[in-house]
XYZ file of C-alpha atoms in Angstrom:
551
model
C 46.960 11.886 67.373
C 43.675 10.370 66.278
C 42.473 13.863 64.319
C 45.525 13.815 62.699
C 45.682 10.392 61.339
C 42.055 10.840 60.098
C 42.918 13.790 58.234
C 45.885 12.270 56.639
C 43.738 9.083 55.748
C 41.051 11.311 54.192
C 43.460 13.180 51.922
C 45.168 10.069 50.681
C 41.827 8.832 49.772
C 40.702 11.915 47.765
C 43.887 11.982 45.963
C 43.481 8.197 45.006
C 40.036 8.802 43.770
C 41.316 12.037 41.783
C 43.765 10.122 40.273
C 41.501 7.333 39.119
C 38.876 9.744 37.835
C 41.672 11.324 35.618
C 42.685 7.924 34.239
C 39.068 7.405 32.977
C 38.588 10.763 31.784
C 41.366 10.642 29.720
C 40.881 7.187 28.312
C 40.586 7.496 24.450
C 36.984 6.271 23.148
C 36.960 2.934 21.488
C 34.282 1.685 19.011
C 33.960 -1.610 17.071
C 30.878 -1.734 14.503
C 30.482 -5.220 12.891
C 27.622 -7.309 11.060
C 26.267 -10.304 12.698
C 25.319 -12.715 10.179
C 25.192 -12.459 6.180
C 24.235 -9.101 4.663
C 21.445 -9.100 2.132
C 22.130 -8.061 -1.146
C 18.715 -7.506 -2.159
C 15.391 -6.415 -0.670
C 11.821 -6.993 -2.528
C 9.910 -3.654 -3.327
C 7.666 -3.339 -0.398
C 9.359 -5.306 2.142
C 12.219 -4.750 4.771
C 15.499 -6.049 4.984
C 17.540 -5.785 8.261
C 21.400 -6.277 8.780
C 22.159 -7.152 12.346
C 24.496 -4.660 13.961
C 26.831 -5.353 16.960
C 28.719 -2.450 18.626
C 31.399 -2.835 21.085
C 32.574 0.127 23.083
C 34.636 1.593 25.770
C 35.098 5.235 27.278
C 32.318 7.101 25.341
C 31.377 10.395 26.868
C 30.374 13.765 25.709
C 28.683 14.336 22.052
C 28.089 11.243 20.040
C 25.864 10.714 16.952
C 25.173 8.047 14.589
C 25.086 8.458 10.620
C 23.230 6.011 8.352
C 23.389 5.989 4.389
C 20.213 7.429 2.694
C 17.296 5.256 2.616
C 18.059 3.291 5.765
C 17.402 3.792 9.352
C 18.519 2.245 12.767
C 16.573 0.398 15.189
C 17.287 -0.968 18.775
C 17.442 -4.635 19.438
C 19.252 -5.400 22.776
C 22.140 -4.642 25.206
C 23.481 -1.199 26.591
C 23.196 1.104 23.779
C 23.978 4.795 23.295
C 20.806 6.660 22.155
C 19.902 7.027 18.532
C 20.633 9.326 16.943
C 22.503 10.904 19.241
C 23.197 11.674 22.702
C 25.677 13.159 25.614
C 25.915 10.389 28.246
C 28.626 8.545 29.573
C 29.086 4.812 28.588
C 32.306 3.157 29.884
C 32.123 -0.404 28.630
C 29.301 -2.560 26.878
C 27.832 -4.220 23.809
C 24.996 -2.887 21.795
C 22.911 -4.790 19.391
C 20.976 -2.934 16.466
C 19.585 -3.245 13.044
C 20.089 -1.391 10.077
C 16.429 -1.420 8.536
C 16.349 -0.989 4.561
C 12.718 -0.496 3.371
C 12.282 -1.950 -0.178
C 11.160 1.525 -2.216
C 11.223 2.105 -5.659
C 12.462 -1.226 -7.783
C 15.965 -0.753 -9.272
C 17.096 1.608 -6.428
C 20.378 0.934 -4.402
C 20.880 1.471 -0.710
C 24.641 1.705 -0.035
C 27.404 2.882 2.395
C 28.538 2.362 5.846
C 27.188 3.044 9.198
C 29.209 5.428 11.321
C 29.468 6.527 14.559
C 31.238 9.902 15.602
C 32.388 10.949 18.915
C 33.485 14.366 19.913
C 34.865 14.947 23.334
C 36.437 18.067 24.932
C 37.499 17.885 28.602
C 40.160 19.001 30.996
C 41.873 22.391 31.567
C 45.028 24.132 30.236
C 47.647 22.822 30.137
C 46.002 19.405 30.160
C 43.114 20.019 28.017
C 41.963 17.625 25.376
C 39.521 17.799 22.457
C 39.320 14.898 20.398
C 37.108 14.028 17.183
C 36.961 10.335 16.223
C 34.548 8.615 13.622
C 34.040 4.764 13.475
C 32.600 2.710 10.557
C 31.033 -0.455 10.061
C 32.086 -2.586 7.021
C 30.214 -1.187 3.834
C 27.056 -2.744 2.325
C 25.065 -2.379 -0.744
C 21.223 -3.738 -1.060
C 19.437 -3.445 -4.606
C 15.603 -3.028 -4.400
C 14.173 -5.716 -6.716
C 10.504 -6.265 -7.795
C 8.449 -9.158 -6.962
C 8.488 -12.221 -8.980
C 5.748 -12.189 -11.862
C 2.812 -14.614 -11.829
C -0.362 -14.834 -13.732
C -3.726 -13.676 -12.178
C -6.808 -16.105 -12.593
C -8.768 -14.187 -15.333
C -12.490 -14.111 -15.168
C -14.288 -15.642 -18.350
C -14.725 -12.586 -20.785
C -17.767 -12.038 -22.821
C -17.711 -11.063 -26.393
C -20.229 -9.984 -29.297
C -19.786 -11.892 -32.410
C -18.645 -9.899 -35.328
C -17.877 -7.023 -32.905
C -14.445 -5.564 -32.122
C -12.945 -7.270 -28.814
C -9.877 -6.327 -27.055
C -8.437 -7.692 -23.624
C -5.156 -6.115 -22.410
C -3.408 -8.835 -20.769
C -1.050 -6.573 -18.693
C -3.699 -6.631 -16.373
C -3.402 -10.421 -16.093
C 0.456 -10.423 -15.059
C 0.816 -9.962 -11.078
C 3.391 -7.042 -10.271
C 3.493 -6.234 -14.103
C 3.930 -2.304 -13.461
C 6.416 -2.818 -10.679
C 8.692 -4.813 -12.934
C 8.457 -2.567 -15.822
C 9.500 0.381 -13.575
C 12.442 -1.604 -12.709
C 13.431 -1.865 -16.419
C 12.380 -5.520 -16.483
C 9.224 -5.173 -18.590
C 7.280 -8.789 -18.955
C 6.769 -10.217 -22.180
C 3.476 -11.945 -22.809
C 3.222 -15.397 -24.168
C 0.021 -16.872 -25.895
C 0.180 -20.628 -26.830
C -2.331 -20.093 -29.869
C -1.855 -16.609 -31.331
C -4.837 -16.697 -33.783
C -8.186 -18.159 -33.283
C -11.421 -17.669 -35.536
C -10.906 -13.803 -35.710
C -9.289 -13.466 -32.540
C -5.508 -12.880 -32.194
C -2.811 -11.779 -29.887
C -1.115 -8.460 -30.724
C 2.367 -8.070 -29.095
C 2.478 -4.222 -29.889
C -0.749 -3.533 -27.559
C -0.450 -6.636 -25.171
C -4.208 -7.348 -26.162
C -5.986 -10.225 -27.569
C -8.276 -8.466 -29.931
C -9.859 -8.840 -33.203
C -13.717 -9.753 -34.207
C -14.691 -13.252 -33.285
C -16.404 -14.700 -36.347
C -18.365 -17.175 -34.412
C -20.146 -17.694 -30.998
C -19.349 -20.002 -28.455
C -16.197 -20.411 -26.128
C -12.886 -19.312 -27.204
C -9.803 -20.674 -24.957
C -6.206 -19.502 -25.159
C -3.243 -20.071 -22.609
C -1.434 -16.988 -21.542
C 1.840 -16.924 -19.500
C 4.648 -14.232 -19.043
C 8.557 -14.197 -18.833
C 11.087 -11.514 -17.819
C 14.837 -11.702 -16.656
C 13.406 -12.318 -13.092
C 11.504 -15.438 -13.897
C 8.556 -17.179 -15.818
C 4.860 -16.959 -15.055
C 3.334 -20.241 -15.397
C 0.282 -20.341 -18.174
C -3.292 -19.545 -17.225
C -6.520 -20.005 -19.185
C -8.280 -17.052 -20.936
C -11.735 -17.978 -22.182
C -13.828 -15.562 -24.272
C -17.768 -16.453 -24.358
C -18.826 -14.896 -27.516
C -22.694 -14.093 -27.795
C -25.104 -11.267 -28.489
C -26.366 -9.314 -25.705
C -27.973 -5.993 -26.019
C -28.483 -5.036 -22.370
C -24.620 -4.642 -22.020
C -24.226 -1.398 -23.974
C -22.224 1.026 -22.005
C -24.504 4.211 -20.985
C -23.029 7.424 -20.280
C -23.938 9.468 -16.985
C -25.793 12.463 -17.501
C -24.847 15.735 -15.883
C -21.408 14.433 -14.735
C -19.151 17.321 -13.782
C -16.197 17.757 -16.343
C -12.865 18.919 -14.855
C -11.640 21.934 -16.557
C -8.055 22.025 -18.297
C -5.099 24.537 -17.674
C -3.119 26.284 -20.876
C 0.331 24.751 -21.192
C -0.610 21.859 -19.072
C -1.225 18.043 -19.640
C -5.123 17.196 -19.397
C -6.226 13.831 -18.264
C -9.904 12.602 -17.919
C -10.676 9.251 -16.851
C -13.447 8.009 -19.217
C -14.829 5.088 -17.032
C -15.939 7.968 -14.573
C -18.459 9.007 -17.146
C -20.136 5.432 -17.562
C -22.957 4.486 -15.250
C -21.780 1.695 -13.123
C -23.043 -1.822 -13.348
C -22.119 -4.767 -10.860
C -19.456 -6.859 -12.153
C -19.309 -5.042 -15.526
C -15.545 -4.581 -15.954
C -14.782 -8.125 -15.005
C -16.306 -9.585 -17.816
C -16.876 -7.022 -20.259
C -14.228 -4.427 -21.013
C -15.056 -0.984 -22.224
C -13.386 0.965 -24.952
C -13.563 4.342 -26.211
C -13.260 6.370 -29.289
C -13.705 9.844 -30.280
C -16.408 10.573 -32.920
C -14.692 11.341 -36.327
C -17.968 12.876 -37.417
C -17.812 15.582 -34.758
C -15.174 18.528 -34.721
C -12.931 18.188 -31.818
C -9.520 19.643 -30.696
C -6.579 17.847 -32.593
C -4.638 17.986 -29.126
C -7.151 15.801 -27.614
C -6.761 11.740 -28.008
C -7.441 8.520 -26.453
C -4.408 7.377 -24.639
C -2.508 4.864 -26.310
C -0.855 3.733 -22.896
C -3.979 3.936 -20.871
C -7.054 3.377 -23.154
C -9.933 4.859 -20.865
C -8.268 7.953 -20.385
C -8.513 10.945 -22.770
C -5.339 13.043 -22.705
C -3.481 16.072 -24.342
C -1.369 18.775 -23.962
C -3.368 21.954 -23.791
C -1.906 25.017 -26.029
C -1.540 28.261 -24.300
C -3.731 30.098 -26.836
C -6.872 27.905 -25.492
C -7.003 29.955 -22.376
C -10.524 30.900 -21.499
C -12.123 28.862 -24.091
C -14.431 25.889 -24.023
C -13.748 22.888 -26.430
C -16.132 20.002 -27.302
C -15.348 16.238 -27.672
C -17.969 13.574 -28.841
C -17.347 10.387 -27.150
C -18.194 6.758 -28.229
C -18.269 3.923 -25.755
C -18.244 0.322 -26.896
C -18.190 -2.693 -24.831
C -17.238 -6.355 -25.875
C -20.596 -8.002 -25.395
C -23.040 -4.894 -26.245
C -21.287 -3.049 -28.804
C -21.426 0.721 -29.217
C -23.502 2.991 -26.874
C -26.944 3.906 -28.138
C -26.136 7.796 -27.127
C -22.759 9.280 -27.708
C -21.524 11.945 -25.182
C -20.585 15.485 -25.961
C -18.525 16.915 -23.383
C -17.485 20.643 -22.830
C -14.117 21.201 -21.138
C -13.285 24.681 -20.084
C -9.878 25.930 -20.289
C -8.678 27.889 -17.190
C -7.999 31.699 -17.829
C -5.171 32.296 -15.114
C -3.851 29.149 -13.638
C -2.063 31.039 -10.904
C -5.614 31.167 -9.447
C -6.048 27.782 -9.154
C -8.280 26.529 -5.847
C -6.669 24.439 -3.103
C -8.369 21.780 -0.798
C -7.532 22.017 3.033
C -7.154 18.605 4.729
C -10.057 17.373 6.512
C -11.805 14.081 7.488
C -15.113 12.644 7.683
C -16.795 10.043 9.912
C -20.235 8.497 9.596
C -22.201 5.593 10.844
C -23.901 2.648 8.643
C -27.138 3.536 7.501
C -26.617 7.195 7.597
C -27.652 9.487 4.634
C -24.599 11.616 3.834
C -25.435 15.224 2.539
C -21.921 17.136 3.387
C -21.479 20.524 1.857
C -17.528 20.626 1.325
C -17.115 24.211 -0.032
C -15.782 25.174 3.485
C -12.990 23.172 2.882
C -11.690 24.981 -0.390
C -9.567 28.061 -0.833
C -10.356 29.897 -3.987
C -8.500 32.955 -4.847
C -10.603 33.832 -7.856
C -13.720 33.506 -5.645
C -15.543 31.786 -8.569
C -19.372 30.945 -7.481
C -19.423 28.452 -10.109
C -16.814 26.352 -8.251
C -17.329 22.340 -8.181
C -15.750 19.731 -6.681
C -14.833 16.340 -8.358
C -14.918 12.735 -6.805
C -12.123 11.466 -8.763
C -11.611 7.997 -6.938
C -12.867 6.035 -3.917
C -10.796 3.171 -2.365
C -12.077 0.446 -2.015
C -14.714 1.249 -4.672
C -18.191 2.706 -3.003
C -20.783 3.110 -5.840
C -23.267 4.677 -3.416
C -21.039 7.855 -3.015
C -20.988 10.530 -5.226
C -20.969 14.249 -5.767
C -24.444 15.766 -6.180
C -25.363 16.715 -9.797
C -27.200 19.627 -8.846
C -25.024 21.204 -6.039
C -21.436 20.100 -7.015
C -19.952 20.840 -3.725
C -22.018 18.580 -1.731
C -20.955 15.136 -1.181
C -24.084 12.469 -1.023
C -25.003 8.734 -0.600
C -26.354 6.292 2.032
C -23.881 4.160 3.793
C -24.920 0.418 3.596
C -24.741 -1.747 6.801
C -22.042 -3.730 5.422
C -19.858 -0.924 5.095
C -19.355 -0.459 9.155
C -15.730 -0.460 10.147
C -14.385 0.143 6.589
C -12.326 3.256 6.110
C -12.429 4.968 2.493
C -9.944 7.034 0.891
C -11.799 9.891 -1.147
C -9.676 11.752 -3.910
C -11.109 15.161 -4.544
C -10.399 17.837 -7.051
C -11.646 21.406 -7.099
C -12.423 23.228 -10.339
C -12.967 26.837 -11.155
C -13.130 28.214 -14.641
C -10.742 31.165 -13.876
C -8.106 29.053 -12.039
C -8.835 25.638 -13.418
C -8.207 22.331 -11.226
C -6.515 22.139 -7.759
C -4.141 19.600 -6.937
C -5.802 16.231 -5.843
C -6.232 15.685 -2.009
C -7.021 12.326 -0.449
C -9.423 12.482 2.629
C -10.338 9.816 4.794
C -13.922 8.495 5.465
C -14.459 6.281 8.376
C -17.705 4.214 8.946
C -17.645 3.912 12.422
C -17.309 0.695 14.269
C -20.169 -1.000 16.175
C -18.709 -2.080 19.521
C -21.882 -4.098 20.251
C -20.607 -6.275 17.002
C -17.069 -6.633 18.338
C -16.196 -10.509 17.698
C -15.630 -12.507 20.875
C -15.859 -16.035 22.194
C -19.013 -17.162 23.970
C -17.018 -18.608 26.482
C -14.510 -16.426 28.698
C -11.945 -19.331 27.640
C -13.057 -21.949 25.176
C -11.680 -25.544 25.855
C -9.998 -26.944 22.846
C -9.907 -30.924 22.069
C -6.696 -32.587 23.072
C -3.754 -33.027 20.807
C -2.016 -36.665 20.530
C 1.652 -36.838 19.565
C 2.179 -38.234 15.849
C -1.492 -37.515 14.892
C -2.867 -34.754 12.649
C -5.272 -32.301 14.311
C -8.012 -29.851 13.171
C -10.539 -27.688 15.160
C -12.948 -25.428 13.075
C -14.216 -22.646 15.131
C -16.907 -21.837 12.758
C -18.299 -25.467 12.735
C -18.200 -25.493 16.501
C -20.064 -21.929 16.824
C -17.515 -20.465 19.322
C -17.959 -16.882 18.225
C -20.380 -14.235 18.524
C -21.806 -12.801 16.361
C -22.223 -15.702 14.206
C -20.206 -16.349 11.115
C -23.457 -16.177 8.695
C -24.233 -12.984 10.593
C -20.789 -11.177 10.233
C -18.050 -13.302 8.591
C -14.835 -13.265 10.618
C -11.279 -14.071 10.556
C -9.194 -15.534 13.364
C -5.767 -14.948 13.354
C -2.643 -15.164 15.460
C -2.187 -12.011 17.860
C 0.675 -9.812 16.717
C 3.991 -10.644 18.186
C 2.973 -14.091 18.920
C 5.050 -16.880 17.139
C 3.329 -20.195 16.881
C 5.250 -23.415 16.682
C 6.068 -24.317 13.128
C 3.744 -27.499 13.012
C 0.704 -25.194 14.097
C -0.968 -22.967 11.723
C -4.368 -21.043 11.204
C -6.191 -21.259 7.896
C -9.863 -20.183 7.148
C -10.836 -20.091 10.798
C -9.264 -23.582 11.419
C -6.516 -24.581 13.881
C -4.328 -27.271 12.066
C -1.476 -29.216 12.722
C -0.580 -31.737 9.734
C 1.364 -33.797 12.395
C 1.816 -32.975 16.067
C 5.511 -33.738 16.724
C 6.066 -37.323 18.290
C 8.605 -36.006 21.003
C 5.835 -33.718 22.722
C 4.370 -35.266 25.475
C 2.171 -34.525 28.452
C 2.653 -30.560 27.677
C 0.646 -27.451 27.827
C 0.755 -25.095 24.751
C -0.727 -21.580 25.023
C -1.607 -19.595 21.855
C -2.486 -16.071 21.424
C -5.194 -15.228 19.071
C -7.575 -12.611 17.856
C -10.822 -12.338 15.828
C -11.739 -9.461 13.391
C -15.020 -8.912 11.528
C -16.055 -5.802 9.352
C -18.879 -4.482 11.759
C -17.140 -4.813 15.003
C -13.556 -4.509 14.324
C -10.615 -6.360 16.185
C -11.350 -8.251 19.345
C -9.329 -8.372 22.354
C -6.580 -10.816 22.734
C -7.337 -14.388 23.813
C -4.930 -16.939 25.132
C -6.341 -20.418 24.423
C -4.583 -23.673 26.121
C -3.854 -26.587 23.848
C -3.276 -29.969 26.014
C -0.786 -32.424 24.426
C -1.370 -35.866 26.183
C 0.121 -39.378 25.337
């Protein structure tokens, strides 16, 4: 009797479980996607916009996938969420929190559409076979990428020569000018005094130009305006004097990149000028082609970028070498003493242009660089006269150059203060047969000196007590809390990434500052997380400092 009852009870239990399982497995999936909070309509170029998303679901199983509008992506925030972008797990009931992240890309572009979630399931057997495909949508959204608001940069005092042509392009003084122009809202420059003793504002070229008729200080006020706002006026001063030593000097034996028939040629003429510290800040250089020497009609000084030589190379120039004589002029020194005649080879067969393979370099401060880079070049023409051109270094490194005798060798001496710095080198290879390669950007890392990594002299520095209702200031530099000392290796103290300080406390110029400690905070301890950074030693470990607030 006992055995019989056991068998019957087990059978009923299994039958009940089977019925429950069937009831769940055939429940239709349900998804609700909503936005939490206000949906932004714009995002500033270079920044991120986030749309908070809440997803409530039930009976999810089999294959599921997310789809987002082009130019956006999903990120997980909290809750019980199906995997992004797809998964095949079972999720019976839950709530999930995510963000639609919209990076601010090209100004003027629009990211729009709706977030969708597709569910496809196939279960059961004939005749109870279920196959279902469902798609659930969020509300639609549209976010436009807008440029930053324009403002005027501080303009260094310019220098000029009396009775000599002067020109200063004010575009460079409008912060985010190019970004706003690309978005279709080019700023318009406003000058308070349009003419002054030979100098005047030319709205066609955006330049203050002319020939100053006296020495001394010229003062203008310049601002800008566009559809997105107005930039407040700033002073523009020109100190007019005579200075022979400021005449620009052309480099000798600088490798000139070749041209390709049927393509645009462009040469940055500033690369041909011997560098002088601070020269371009106070003394802009202009260029012109010597009209008394023969030159190809298709080569001109660019009107848009007046330090570039540009032109469309005729197909019939293939295999030739063209000559151009250049004159450089500075505002304070006038024309250069020796014009430069450059020879530009035009490629024979652009289909055989060389390529530069990716690589990276790493050096120590004080090291002498003499790096043969030809091994990174693929040249289908096998030209023995191949050369490498160092087009750009960011940030600027005047100590680095290509050898004038061996144009595939990078040479220079790394200064001590470059420790911990990362340079980006833009290189281009050139052959007479194939012409120019595409530019390649190569990283040059100057290794960090671990002995110079910034750190507190004490394992846990003790900071002064804070008092409610009073201001607070603690200067880490003045109190000599950090090694290496600030005068040996200037450092910057900042809050650790991910740490959010109270809104009444901030770090500025290595000072911990509170304009006013809130009166309601009494007898509490506040922990802050900070890090220290310098150039030779890089970033420190994270430090936790305690602040005591007493009555």
